[in-house]
Coordinates of N, CA and C in Angstrom, one line a residue:
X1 N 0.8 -1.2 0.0 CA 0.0 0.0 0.0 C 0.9 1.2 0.0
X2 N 1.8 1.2 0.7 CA 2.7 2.4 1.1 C 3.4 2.8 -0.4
X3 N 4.3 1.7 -1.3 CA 4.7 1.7 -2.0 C 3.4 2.8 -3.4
X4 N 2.5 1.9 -3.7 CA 1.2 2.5 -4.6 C 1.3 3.9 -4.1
X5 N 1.1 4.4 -2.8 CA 1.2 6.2 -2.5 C 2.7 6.8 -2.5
X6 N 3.9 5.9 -2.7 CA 4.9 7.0 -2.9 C 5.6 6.8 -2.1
X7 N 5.4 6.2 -0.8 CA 5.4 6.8 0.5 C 6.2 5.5 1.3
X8 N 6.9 5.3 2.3 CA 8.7 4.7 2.8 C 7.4 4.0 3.7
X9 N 7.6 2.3 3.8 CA 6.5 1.2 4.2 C 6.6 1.8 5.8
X10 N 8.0 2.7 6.5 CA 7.4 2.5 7.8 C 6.3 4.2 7.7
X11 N 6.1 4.2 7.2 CA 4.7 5.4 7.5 C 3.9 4.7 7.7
X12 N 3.5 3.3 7.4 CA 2.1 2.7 7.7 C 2.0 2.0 8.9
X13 N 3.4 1.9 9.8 CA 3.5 1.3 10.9 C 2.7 2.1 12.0
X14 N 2.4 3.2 12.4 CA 1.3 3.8 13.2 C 0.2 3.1 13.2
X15 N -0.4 3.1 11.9 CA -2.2 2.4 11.6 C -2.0 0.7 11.7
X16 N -0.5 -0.1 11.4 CA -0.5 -1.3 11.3 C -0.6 -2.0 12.8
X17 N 0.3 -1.3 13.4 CA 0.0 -1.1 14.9 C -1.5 -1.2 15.4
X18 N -1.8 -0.2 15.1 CA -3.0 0.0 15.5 C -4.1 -1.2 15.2
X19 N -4.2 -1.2 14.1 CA -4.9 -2.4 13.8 C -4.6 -3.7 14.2
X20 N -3.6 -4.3 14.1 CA -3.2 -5.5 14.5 C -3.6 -5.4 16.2
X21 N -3.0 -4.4 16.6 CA -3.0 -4.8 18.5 C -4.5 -4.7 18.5
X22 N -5.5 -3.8 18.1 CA -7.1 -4.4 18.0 C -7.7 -5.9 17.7
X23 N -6.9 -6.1 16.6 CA -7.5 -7.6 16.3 C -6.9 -8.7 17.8
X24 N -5.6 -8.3 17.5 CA -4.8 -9.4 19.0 C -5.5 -9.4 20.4
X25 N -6.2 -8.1 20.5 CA -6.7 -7.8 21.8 C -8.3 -8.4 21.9
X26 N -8.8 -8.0 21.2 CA -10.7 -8.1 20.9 C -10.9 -9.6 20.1
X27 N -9.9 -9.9 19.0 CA -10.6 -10.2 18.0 C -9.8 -11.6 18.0
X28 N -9.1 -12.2 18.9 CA -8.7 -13.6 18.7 C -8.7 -14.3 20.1
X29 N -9.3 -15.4 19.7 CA -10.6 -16.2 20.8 C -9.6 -17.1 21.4
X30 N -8.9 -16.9 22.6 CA -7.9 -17.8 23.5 C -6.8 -18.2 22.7
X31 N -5.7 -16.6 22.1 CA -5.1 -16.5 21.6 C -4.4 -16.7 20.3
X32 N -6.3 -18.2 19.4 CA -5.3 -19.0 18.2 C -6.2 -18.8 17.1
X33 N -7.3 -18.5 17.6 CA -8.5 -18.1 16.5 C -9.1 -16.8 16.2
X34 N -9.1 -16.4 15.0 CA -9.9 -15.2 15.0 C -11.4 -15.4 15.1
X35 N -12.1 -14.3 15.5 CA -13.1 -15.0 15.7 C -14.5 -14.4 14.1
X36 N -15.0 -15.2 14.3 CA -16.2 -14.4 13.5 C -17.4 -14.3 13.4
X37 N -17.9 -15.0 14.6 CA -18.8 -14.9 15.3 C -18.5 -14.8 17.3
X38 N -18.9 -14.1 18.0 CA -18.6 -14.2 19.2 C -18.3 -12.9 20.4
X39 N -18.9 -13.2 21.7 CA -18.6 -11.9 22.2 C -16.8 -11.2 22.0
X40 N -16.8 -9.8 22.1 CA -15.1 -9.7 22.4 C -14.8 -10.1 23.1
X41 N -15.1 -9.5 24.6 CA -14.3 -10.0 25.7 C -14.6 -11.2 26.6
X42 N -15.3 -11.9 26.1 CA -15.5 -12.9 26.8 C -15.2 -14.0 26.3
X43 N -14.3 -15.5 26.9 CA -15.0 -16.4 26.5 C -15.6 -17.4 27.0
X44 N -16.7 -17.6 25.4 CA -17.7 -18.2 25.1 C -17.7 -19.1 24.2
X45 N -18.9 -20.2 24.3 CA -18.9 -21.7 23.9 C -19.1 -20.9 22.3
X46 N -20.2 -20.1 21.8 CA -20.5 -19.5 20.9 C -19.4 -18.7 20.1
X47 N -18.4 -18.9 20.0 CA -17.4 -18.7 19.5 C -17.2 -19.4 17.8
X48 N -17.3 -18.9 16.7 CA -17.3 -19.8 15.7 C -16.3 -18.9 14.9
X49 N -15.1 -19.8 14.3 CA -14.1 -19.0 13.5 C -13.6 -19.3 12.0
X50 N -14.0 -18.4 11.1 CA -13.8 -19.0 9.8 C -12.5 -19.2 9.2
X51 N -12.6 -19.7 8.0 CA -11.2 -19.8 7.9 C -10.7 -18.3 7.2
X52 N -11.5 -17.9 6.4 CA -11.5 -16.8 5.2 C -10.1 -15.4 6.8
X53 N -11.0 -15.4 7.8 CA -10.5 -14.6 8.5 C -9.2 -15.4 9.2
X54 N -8.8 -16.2 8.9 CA -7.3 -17.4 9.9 C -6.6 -16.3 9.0
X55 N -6.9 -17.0 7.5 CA -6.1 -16.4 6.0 C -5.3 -15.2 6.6
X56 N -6.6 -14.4 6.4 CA -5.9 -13.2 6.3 C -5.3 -12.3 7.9
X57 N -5.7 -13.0 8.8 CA -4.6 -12.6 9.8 C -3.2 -13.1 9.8
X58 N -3.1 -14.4 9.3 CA -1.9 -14.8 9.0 C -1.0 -14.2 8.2
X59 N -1.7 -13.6 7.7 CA -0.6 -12.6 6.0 C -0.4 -11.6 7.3
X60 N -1.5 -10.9 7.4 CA -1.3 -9.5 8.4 C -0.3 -10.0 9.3
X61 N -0.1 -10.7 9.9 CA 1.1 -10.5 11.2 C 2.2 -10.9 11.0
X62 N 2.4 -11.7 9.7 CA 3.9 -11.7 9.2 C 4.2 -10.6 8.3
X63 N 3.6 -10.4 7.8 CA 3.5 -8.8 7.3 C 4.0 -7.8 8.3
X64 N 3.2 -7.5 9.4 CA 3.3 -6.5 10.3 C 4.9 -6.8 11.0
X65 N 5.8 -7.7 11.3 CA 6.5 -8.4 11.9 C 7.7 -8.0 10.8
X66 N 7.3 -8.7 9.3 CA 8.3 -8.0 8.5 C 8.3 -6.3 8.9
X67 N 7.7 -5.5 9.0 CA 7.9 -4.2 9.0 C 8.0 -3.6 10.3
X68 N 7.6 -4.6 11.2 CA 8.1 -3.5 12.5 C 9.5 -3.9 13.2
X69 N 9.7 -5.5 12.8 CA 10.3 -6.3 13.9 C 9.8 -6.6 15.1
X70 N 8.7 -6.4 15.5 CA 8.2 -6.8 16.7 C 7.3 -8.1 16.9
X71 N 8.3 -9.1 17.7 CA 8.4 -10.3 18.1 C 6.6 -10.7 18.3
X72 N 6.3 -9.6 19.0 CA 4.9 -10.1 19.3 C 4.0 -10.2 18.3
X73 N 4.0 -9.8 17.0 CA 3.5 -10.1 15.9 C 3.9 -11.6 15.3
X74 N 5.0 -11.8 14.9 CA 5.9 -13.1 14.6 C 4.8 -14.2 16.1
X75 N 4.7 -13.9 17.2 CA 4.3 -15.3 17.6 C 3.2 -15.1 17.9
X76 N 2.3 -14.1 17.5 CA 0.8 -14.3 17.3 C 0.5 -15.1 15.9
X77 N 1.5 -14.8 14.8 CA 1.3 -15.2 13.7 C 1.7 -16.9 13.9
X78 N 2.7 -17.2 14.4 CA 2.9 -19.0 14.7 C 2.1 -19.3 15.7
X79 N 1.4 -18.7 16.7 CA 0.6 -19.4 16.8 C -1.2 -19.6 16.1
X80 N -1.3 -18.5 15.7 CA -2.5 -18.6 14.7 C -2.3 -19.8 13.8
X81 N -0.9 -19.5 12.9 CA -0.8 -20.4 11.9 C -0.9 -21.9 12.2
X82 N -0.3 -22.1 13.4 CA 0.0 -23.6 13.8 C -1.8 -24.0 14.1
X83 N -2.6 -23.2 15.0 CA -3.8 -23.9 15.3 C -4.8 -24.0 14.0
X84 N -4.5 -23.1 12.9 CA -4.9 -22.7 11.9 C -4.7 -24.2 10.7
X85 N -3.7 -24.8 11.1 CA -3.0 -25.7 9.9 C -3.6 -27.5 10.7
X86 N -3.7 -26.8 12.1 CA -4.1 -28.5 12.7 C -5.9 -28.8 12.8
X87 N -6.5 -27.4 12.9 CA -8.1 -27.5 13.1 C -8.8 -27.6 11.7
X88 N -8.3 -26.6 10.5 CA -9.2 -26.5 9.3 C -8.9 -27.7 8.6
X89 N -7.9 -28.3 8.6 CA -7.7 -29.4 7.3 C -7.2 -30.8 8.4
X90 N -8.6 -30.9 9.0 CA -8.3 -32.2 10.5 C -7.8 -33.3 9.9
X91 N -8.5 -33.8 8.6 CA -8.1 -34.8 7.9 C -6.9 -35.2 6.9
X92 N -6.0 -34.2 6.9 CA -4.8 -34.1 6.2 C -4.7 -33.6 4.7
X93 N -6.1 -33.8 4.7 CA -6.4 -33.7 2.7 C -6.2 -32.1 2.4
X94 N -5.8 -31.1 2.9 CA -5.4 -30.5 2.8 C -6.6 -28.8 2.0
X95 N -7.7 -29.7 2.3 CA -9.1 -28.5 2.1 C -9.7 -28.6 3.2
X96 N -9.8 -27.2 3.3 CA -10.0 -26.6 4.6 C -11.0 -26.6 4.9
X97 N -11.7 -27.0 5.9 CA -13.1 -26.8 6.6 C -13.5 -25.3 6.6
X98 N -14.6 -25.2 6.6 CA -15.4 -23.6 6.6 C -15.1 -23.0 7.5
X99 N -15.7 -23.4 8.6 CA -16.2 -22.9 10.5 C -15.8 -23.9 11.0
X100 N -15.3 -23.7 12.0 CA -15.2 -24.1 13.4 C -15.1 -23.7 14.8
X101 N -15.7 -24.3 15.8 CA -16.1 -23.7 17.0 C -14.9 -23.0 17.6
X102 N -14.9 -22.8 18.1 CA -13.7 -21.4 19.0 C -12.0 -23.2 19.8
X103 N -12.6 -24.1 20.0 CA -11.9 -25.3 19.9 C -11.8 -26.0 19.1
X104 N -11.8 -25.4 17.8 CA -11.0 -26.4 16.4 C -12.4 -26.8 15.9
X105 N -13.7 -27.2 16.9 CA -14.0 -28.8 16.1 C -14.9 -28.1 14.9
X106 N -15.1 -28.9 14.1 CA -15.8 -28.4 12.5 C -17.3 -28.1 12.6
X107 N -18.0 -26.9 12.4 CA -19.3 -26.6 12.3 C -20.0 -27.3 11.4
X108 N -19.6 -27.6 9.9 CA -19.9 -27.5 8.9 C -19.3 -28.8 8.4
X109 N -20.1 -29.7 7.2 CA -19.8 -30.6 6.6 C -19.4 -30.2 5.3
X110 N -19.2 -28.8 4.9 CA -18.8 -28.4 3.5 C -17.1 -28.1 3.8
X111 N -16.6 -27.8 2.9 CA -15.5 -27.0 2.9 C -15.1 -25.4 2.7
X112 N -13.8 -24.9 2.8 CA -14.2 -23.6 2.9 C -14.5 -23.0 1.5
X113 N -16.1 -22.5 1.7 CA -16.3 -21.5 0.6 C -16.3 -21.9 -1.0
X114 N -16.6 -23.2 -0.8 CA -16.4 -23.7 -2.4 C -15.6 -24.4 -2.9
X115 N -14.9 -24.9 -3.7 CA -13.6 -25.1 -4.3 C -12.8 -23.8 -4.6
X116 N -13.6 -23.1 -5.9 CA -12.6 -22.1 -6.0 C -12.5 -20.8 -5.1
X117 N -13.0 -20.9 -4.2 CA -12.3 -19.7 -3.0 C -11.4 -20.3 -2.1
X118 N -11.5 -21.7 -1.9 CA -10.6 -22.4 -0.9 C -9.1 -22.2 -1.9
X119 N -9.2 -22.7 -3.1 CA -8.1 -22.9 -4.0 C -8.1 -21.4 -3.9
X120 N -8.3 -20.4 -4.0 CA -7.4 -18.9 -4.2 C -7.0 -18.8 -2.7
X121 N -7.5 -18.3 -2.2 CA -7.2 -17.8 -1.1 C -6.3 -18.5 -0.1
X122 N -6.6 -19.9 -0.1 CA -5.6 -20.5 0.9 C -4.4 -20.7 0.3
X123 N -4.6 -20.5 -0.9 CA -3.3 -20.8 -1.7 C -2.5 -19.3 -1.7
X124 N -3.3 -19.0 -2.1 CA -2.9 -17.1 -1.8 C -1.9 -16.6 -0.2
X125 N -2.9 -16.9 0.6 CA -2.4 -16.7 2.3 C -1.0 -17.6 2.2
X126 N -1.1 -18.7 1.9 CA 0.3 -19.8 2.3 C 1.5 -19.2 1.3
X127 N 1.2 -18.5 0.1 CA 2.5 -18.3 -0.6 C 2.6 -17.3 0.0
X128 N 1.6 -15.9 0.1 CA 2.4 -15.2 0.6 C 3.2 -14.8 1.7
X129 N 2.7 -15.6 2.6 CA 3.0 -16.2 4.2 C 4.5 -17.1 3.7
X130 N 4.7 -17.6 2.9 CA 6.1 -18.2 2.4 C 7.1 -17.1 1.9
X131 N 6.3 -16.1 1.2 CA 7.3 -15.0 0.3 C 7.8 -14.6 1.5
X132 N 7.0 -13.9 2.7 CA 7.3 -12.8 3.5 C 8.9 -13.7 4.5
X133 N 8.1 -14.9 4.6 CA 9.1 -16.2 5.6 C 10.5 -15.9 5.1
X134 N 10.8 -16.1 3.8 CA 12.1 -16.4 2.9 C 12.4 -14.7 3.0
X135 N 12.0 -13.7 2.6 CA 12.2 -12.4 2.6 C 13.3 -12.0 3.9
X136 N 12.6 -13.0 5.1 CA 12.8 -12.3 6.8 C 14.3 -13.3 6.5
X137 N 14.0 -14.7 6.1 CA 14.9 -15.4 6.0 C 16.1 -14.9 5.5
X138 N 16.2 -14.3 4.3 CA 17.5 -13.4 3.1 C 18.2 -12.4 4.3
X139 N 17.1 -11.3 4.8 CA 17.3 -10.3 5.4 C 18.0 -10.6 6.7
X140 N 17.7 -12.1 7.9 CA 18.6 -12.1 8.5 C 20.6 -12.7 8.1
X141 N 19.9 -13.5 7.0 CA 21.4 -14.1 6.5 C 22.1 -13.2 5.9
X142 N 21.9 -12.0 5.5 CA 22.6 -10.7 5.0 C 23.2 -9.8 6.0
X143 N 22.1 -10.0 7.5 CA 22.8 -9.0 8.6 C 23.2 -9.5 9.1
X144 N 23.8 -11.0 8.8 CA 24.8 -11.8 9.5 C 25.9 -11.9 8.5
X145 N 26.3 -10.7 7.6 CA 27.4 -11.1 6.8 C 27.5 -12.0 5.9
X146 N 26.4 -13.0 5.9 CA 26.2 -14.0 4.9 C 25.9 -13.8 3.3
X147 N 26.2 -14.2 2.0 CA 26.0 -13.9 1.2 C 24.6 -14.7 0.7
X148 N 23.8 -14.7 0.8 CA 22.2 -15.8 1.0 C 21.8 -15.3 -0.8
X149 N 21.8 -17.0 -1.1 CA 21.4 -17.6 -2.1 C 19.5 -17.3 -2.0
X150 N 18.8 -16.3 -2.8 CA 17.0 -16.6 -2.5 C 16.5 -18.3 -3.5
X151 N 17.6 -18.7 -4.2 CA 16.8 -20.1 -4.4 C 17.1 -20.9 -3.7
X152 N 18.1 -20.7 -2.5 CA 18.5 -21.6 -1.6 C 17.7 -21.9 -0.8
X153 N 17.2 -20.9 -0.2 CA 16.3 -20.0 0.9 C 15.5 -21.4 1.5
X154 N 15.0 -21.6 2.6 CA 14.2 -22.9 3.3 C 12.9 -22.3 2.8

């Protein structure tokens, strides 16, 4: 976004800030779910979390993490991702469940959103959640004097 206005990516760390510590604070249900249905500050059984919203917190906080450096982004993001990768796709097959309750288990006997929204988007979130990974990855092997290969990259 910063880049499209002209404008040096930390000017957007004020509002990234901002946003993110709202979602981390209100908006993720016993630290691993976002929620998308459910009170803020309480929790409750009525807790239901889609996946459409895992997606895109996961990009946001390795995103936010690439740009601030602050840790506490990076392990809201691992742990989102990790309960995110073990609750939607229980069965290994690797298509994501729609909803599930605020404890992983599956609302829904469909998948998420169709075929082709599961195919964009979760494919979408995991590359770019990979681009940003290998990015942080180059960037510390460079401030360690290393000459880092990007097709090497893990």
């Amino acid at each position: 976004a910063a880049a499209s206005l002209g404008l040096e990516p930390t000017t957007l760390e004020p509002y990234c800030r901002m946003l993110l510590d709202g979602l981390t604070r209100f908006g993720v249900y016993r630290g691993v779910a976002v929620k998308h249905v459910g009170p803020i500050a309480a929790a409750d059984p009525t807790v239901q979390v889609l996946w459409w919203s895992q997606c895109e917190a996961m990009i946001a906080l390795i995103r936010a993490y690439e740009l601030t450096g602050d840790e506490a982004y990076l392990s809201q993001f691992e742990a989102i991702t990790e309960w995110t990768l073990t609750h939607f796709s229980p069965d290994g097959s690797g298509c994501w469940v729609a909803l599930t309750d605020g404890n992983g288990s599956p609302l829904a006997d469909y998948r998420a959103g169709e075929n082709w929204k599961s195919g964009y988007h979760v494919v979408r979130c995991l590359v770019e959640c990979e681009a940003a990974l290998r990015r942080l990855i180059l960037a510390r092997a460079a401030a360690a004097g290393a000459n880092p290969d990007p097709e090497r990259a893990p």
